[in-house]
């Protein structure tokens, strides 16, 4: 059974003031069930003025499905050109969703798996069009680990103007922390409000 998690990189605003130019990642219950095939969607915005997103938020399965009321963005002179997601060890990289605007390549890491664990890998999305918007939604499918835990997905965002941001920090010592996904005991299809056992 396929579960879905949406990871949103969103521009943060506080009391009508823009956050400082440094970014951070926050997780709003970004959980996926262990040992299951799961689709993860990253929403990758471009900040006004050609900068990068200030924050990345994750939504749990059961929230709005990708495409249902999501921010589709506005036409923009500066847009995402390439997004590369490093999938951590213990996840098996399966596929990625190509669209009319995006090509993608899902690759398992080279080498053998360690102690029977999947080797992780990368998913690279490359824009096919010569124009874009302030928001993109990029999906890929993985098989999740059998072990519970919180896993980081370092992400590199390249813009059409050549600007690049690495979302790869630990959230403590780096201003650009990587998005995280929590692997739980929750069965695929159980929503956030499902009874806990």
PDB file of N, CA, C and O in Angstrom, residues 56-83:
ATOM      1  N   UNK A  56      11.328  24.783   5.254  1.00  0.00           N
ATOM      2  CA  UNK A  56      10.815  23.587   4.631  1.00  0.00           C
ATOM      3  C   UNK A  56       9.909  22.917   5.647  1.00  0.00           C
ATOM      4  O   UNK A  56      10.312  22.677   6.773  1.00  0.00           O
ATOM      5  N   UNK A  57       8.680  22.657   5.292  1.00  0.00           N
ATOM      6  CA  UNK A  57       7.720  22.044   6.206  1.00  0.00           C
ATOM      7  C   UNK A  57       7.257  20.720   5.630  1.00  0.00           C
ATOM      8  O   UNK A  57       7.104  20.589   4.433  1.00  0.00           O
ATOM      9  N   UNK A  58       6.991  19.757   6.478  1.00  0.00           N
ATOM     10  CA  UNK A  58       6.495  18.459   6.022  1.00  0.00           C
ATOM     11  C   UNK A  58       5.092  18.238   6.557  1.00  0.00           C
ATOM     12  O   UNK A  58       4.808  18.534   7.706  1.00  0.00           O
ATOM     13  N   UNK A  59       4.223  17.724   5.712  1.00  0.00           N
ATOM     14  CA  UNK A  59       2.858  17.407   6.113  1.00  0.00           C
ATOM     15  C   UNK A  59       2.669  15.904   6.101  1.00  0.00           C
ATOM     16  O   UNK A  59       3.134  15.219   5.202  1.00  0.00           O
ATOM     17  N   UNK A  60       1.951  15.401   7.064  1.00  0.00           N
ATOM     18  CA  UNK A  60       1.669  13.977   7.224  1.00  0.00           C
ATOM     19  C   UNK A  60       0.621  13.521   6.226  1.00  0.00           C
ATOM     20  O   UNK A  60      -0.237  14.292   5.812  1.00  0.00           O
ATOM     21  N   UNK A  61       0.672  12.266   5.870  1.00  0.00           N
ATOM     22  CA  UNK A  61      -0.361  11.659   5.026  1.00  0.00           C
ATOM     23  C   UNK A  61      -1.714  11.930   5.658  1.00  0.00           C
ATOM     24  O   UNK A  61      -1.868  11.916   6.864  1.00  0.00           O
ATOM     25  N   UNK A  62      -2.711  12.177   4.845  1.00  0.00           N
ATOM     26  CA  UNK A  62      -4.036  12.466   5.361  1.00  0.00           C
ATOM     27  C   UNK A  62      -4.349  13.946   5.257  1.00  0.00           C
ATOM     28  O   UNK A  62      -5.492  14.344   5.294  1.00  0.00           O
ATOM     29  N   UNK A  63      -3.305  14.788   5.134  1.00  0.00           N
ATOM     30  CA  UNK A  63      -3.538  16.196   4.843  1.00  0.00           C
ATOM     31  C   UNK A  63      -3.907  16.265   3.378  1.00  0.00           C
ATOM     32  O   UNK A  63      -3.988  15.268   2.685  1.00  0.00           O
ATOM     33  N   UNK A  64      -4.100  17.466   2.880  1.00  0.00           N
ATOM     34  CA  UNK A  64      -4.462  17.628   1.467  1.00  0.00           C
ATOM     35  C   UNK A  64      -3.532  16.825   0.561  1.00  0.00           C
ATOM     36  O   UNK A  64      -2.335  16.802   0.763  1.00  0.00           O
ATOM     37  N   UNK A  65      -4.083  16.178  -0.416  1.00  0.00           N
ATOM     38  CA  UNK A  65      -3.291  15.465  -1.415  1.00  0.00           C
ATOM     39  C   UNK A  65      -2.557  16.481  -2.280  1.00  0.00           C
ATOM     40  O   UNK A  65      -3.061  17.578  -2.508  1.00  0.00           O
ATOM     41  N   UNK A  66      -1.372  16.163  -2.786  1.00  0.00           N
ATOM     42  CA  UNK A  66      -0.694  17.079  -3.698  1.00  0.00           C
ATOM     43  C   UNK A  66      -1.615  17.433  -4.856  1.00  0.00           C
ATOM     44  O   UNK A  66      -2.267  16.573  -5.427  1.00  0.00           O
ATOM     45  N   UNK A  67      -1.695  18.711  -5.167  1.00  0.00           N
ATOM     46  CA  UNK A  67      -2.558  19.177  -6.247  1.00  0.00           C
ATOM     47  C   UNK A  67      -3.891  19.679  -5.764  1.00  0.00           C
ATOM     48  O   UNK A  67      -4.543  20.466  -6.428  1.00  0.00           O
ATOM     49  N   UNK A  68      -4.345  19.255  -4.569  1.00  0.00           N
ATOM     50  CA  UNK A  68      -5.635  19.680  -4.040  1.00  0.00           C
ATOM     51  C   UNK A  68      -5.434  20.953  -3.227  1.00  0.00           C
ATOM     52  O   UNK A  68      -5.089  20.917  -2.067  1.00  0.00           O
ATOM     53  N   UNK A  69      -5.640  22.102  -3.850  1.00  0.00           N
ATOM     54  CA  UNK A  69      -5.511  23.364  -3.151  1.00  0.00           C
ATOM     55  C   UNK A  69      -4.063  23.772  -2.899  1.00  0.00           C
ATOM     56  O   UNK A  69      -3.809  24.718  -2.180  1.00  0.00           O
ATOM     57  N   UNK A  70      -3.103  23.077  -3.504  1.00  0.00           N
ATOM     58  CA  UNK A  70      -1.705  23.417  -3.270  1.00  0.00           C
ATOM     59  C   UNK A  70      -1.354  24.708  -3.989  1.00  0.00           C
ATOM     60  O   UNK A  70      -1.998  25.103  -4.948  1.00  0.00           O
ATOM     61  N   UNK A  71      -0.322  25.357  -3.490  1.00  0.00           N
ATOM     62  CA  UNK A  71       0.166  26.576  -4.097  1.00  0.00           C
ATOM     63  C   UNK A  71       0.893  26.214  -5.385  1.00  0.00           C
ATOM     64  O   UNK A  71       1.930  25.584  -5.361  1.00  0.00           O
ATOM     65  N   UNK A  72       0.339  26.606  -6.502  1.00  0.00           N
ATOM     66  CA  UNK A  72       0.946  26.289  -7.787  1.00  0.00           C
ATOM     67  C   UNK A  72       1.967  27.339  -8.206  1.00  0.00           C
ATOM     68  O   UNK A  72       2.657  27.171  -9.191  1.00  0.00           O
ATOM     69  N   UNK A  73       2.075  28.418  -7.432  1.00  0.00           N
ATOM     70  CA  UNK A  73       3.052  29.450  -7.724  1.00  0.00           C
ATOM     71  C   UNK A  73       2.587  30.406  -8.797  1.00  0.00           C
ATOM     72  O   UNK A  73       1.590  30.191  -9.475  1.00  0.00           O
ATOM     73  N   UNK A  74       3.344  31.474  -8.923  1.00  0.00           N
ATOM     74  CA  UNK A  74       3.093  32.506  -9.926  1.00  0.00           C
ATOM     75  C   UNK A  74       4.224  32.462 -10.946  1.00  0.00           C
ATOM     76  O   UNK A  74       5.343  32.069 -10.611  1.00  0.00           O
ATOM     77  N   UNK A  75       3.965  32.879 -12.178  1.00  0.00           N
ATOM     78  CA  UNK A  75       5.059  32.946 -13.148  1.00  0.00           C
ATOM     79  C   UNK A  75       6.218  33.764 -12.566  1.00  0.00           C
ATOM     80  O   UNK A  75       6.004  34.752 -11.876  1.00  0.00           O
ATOM     81  N   UNK A  76       7.447  33.327 -12.837  1.00  0.00           N
ATOM     82  CA  UNK A  76       8.606  33.967 -12.237  1.00  0.00           C
ATOM     83  C   UNK A  76       9.762  34.015 -13.233  1.00  0.00           C
ATOM     84  O   UNK A  76       9.983  33.070 -13.980  1.00  0.00           O
ATOM     85  N   UNK A  77      10.517  35.128 -13.198  1.00  0.00           N
ATOM     86  CA  UNK A  77      11.704  35.242 -14.049  1.00  0.00           C
ATOM     87  C   UNK A  77      12.796  34.299 -13.574  1.00  0.00           C
ATOM     88  O   UNK A  77      13.574  33.793 -14.367  1.00  0.00           O
ATOM     89  N   UNK A  78      12.872  34.085 -12.260  1.00  0.00           N
ATOM     90  CA  UNK A  78      13.829  33.147 -11.675  1.00  0.00           C
ATOM     91  C   UNK A  78      13.024  31.966 -11.146  1.00  0.00           C
ATOM     92  O   UNK A  78      12.046  32.147 -10.434  1.00  0.00           O
ATOM     93  N   UNK A  79      13.434  30.758 -11.489  1.00  0.00           N
ATOM     94  CA  UNK A  79      12.675  29.565 -11.143  1.00  0.00           C
ATOM     95  C   UNK A  79      13.633  28.410 -10.866  1.00  0.00           C
ATOM     96  O   UNK A  79      14.827  28.488 -11.156  1.00  0.00           O
ATOM     97  N   UNK A  80      13.109  27.344 -10.279  1.00  0.00           N
ATOM     98  CA  UNK A  80      13.917  26.153 -10.026  1.00  0.00           C
ATOM     99  C   UNK A  80      14.329  25.539 -11.349  1.00  0.00           C
ATOM    100  O   UNK A  80      13.495  25.309 -12.224  1.00  0.00           O
ATOM    101  N   UNK A  81      15.640  25.259 -11.478  1.00  0.00           N
ATOM    102  CA  UNK A  81      16.162  24.625 -12.690  1.00  0.00           C
ATOM    103  C   UNK A  81      16.475  23.153 -12.439  1.00  0.00           C
ATOM    104  O   UNK A  81      16.250  22.304 -13.292  1.00  0.00           O
ATOM    105  N   UNK A  82      17.006  22.854 -11.234  1.00  0.00           N
ATOM    106  CA  UNK A  82      17.349  21.482 -10.882  1.00  0.00           C
ATOM    107  C   UNK A  82      17.230  21.320  -9.370  1.00  0.00           C
ATOM    108  O   UNK A  82      17.622  22.202  -8.613  1.00  0.00           O
ATOM    109  N   UNK A  83      16.687  20.187  -8.956  1.00  0.00           N
ATOM    110  CA  UNK A  83      16.575  19.853  -7.534  1.00  0.00           C
ATOM    111  C   UNK A  83      17.085  18.427  -7.376  1.00  0.00           C
ATOM    112  O   UNK A  83      16.593  17.505  -8.030  1.00  0.00           O
TER     113      UNK A  83
END
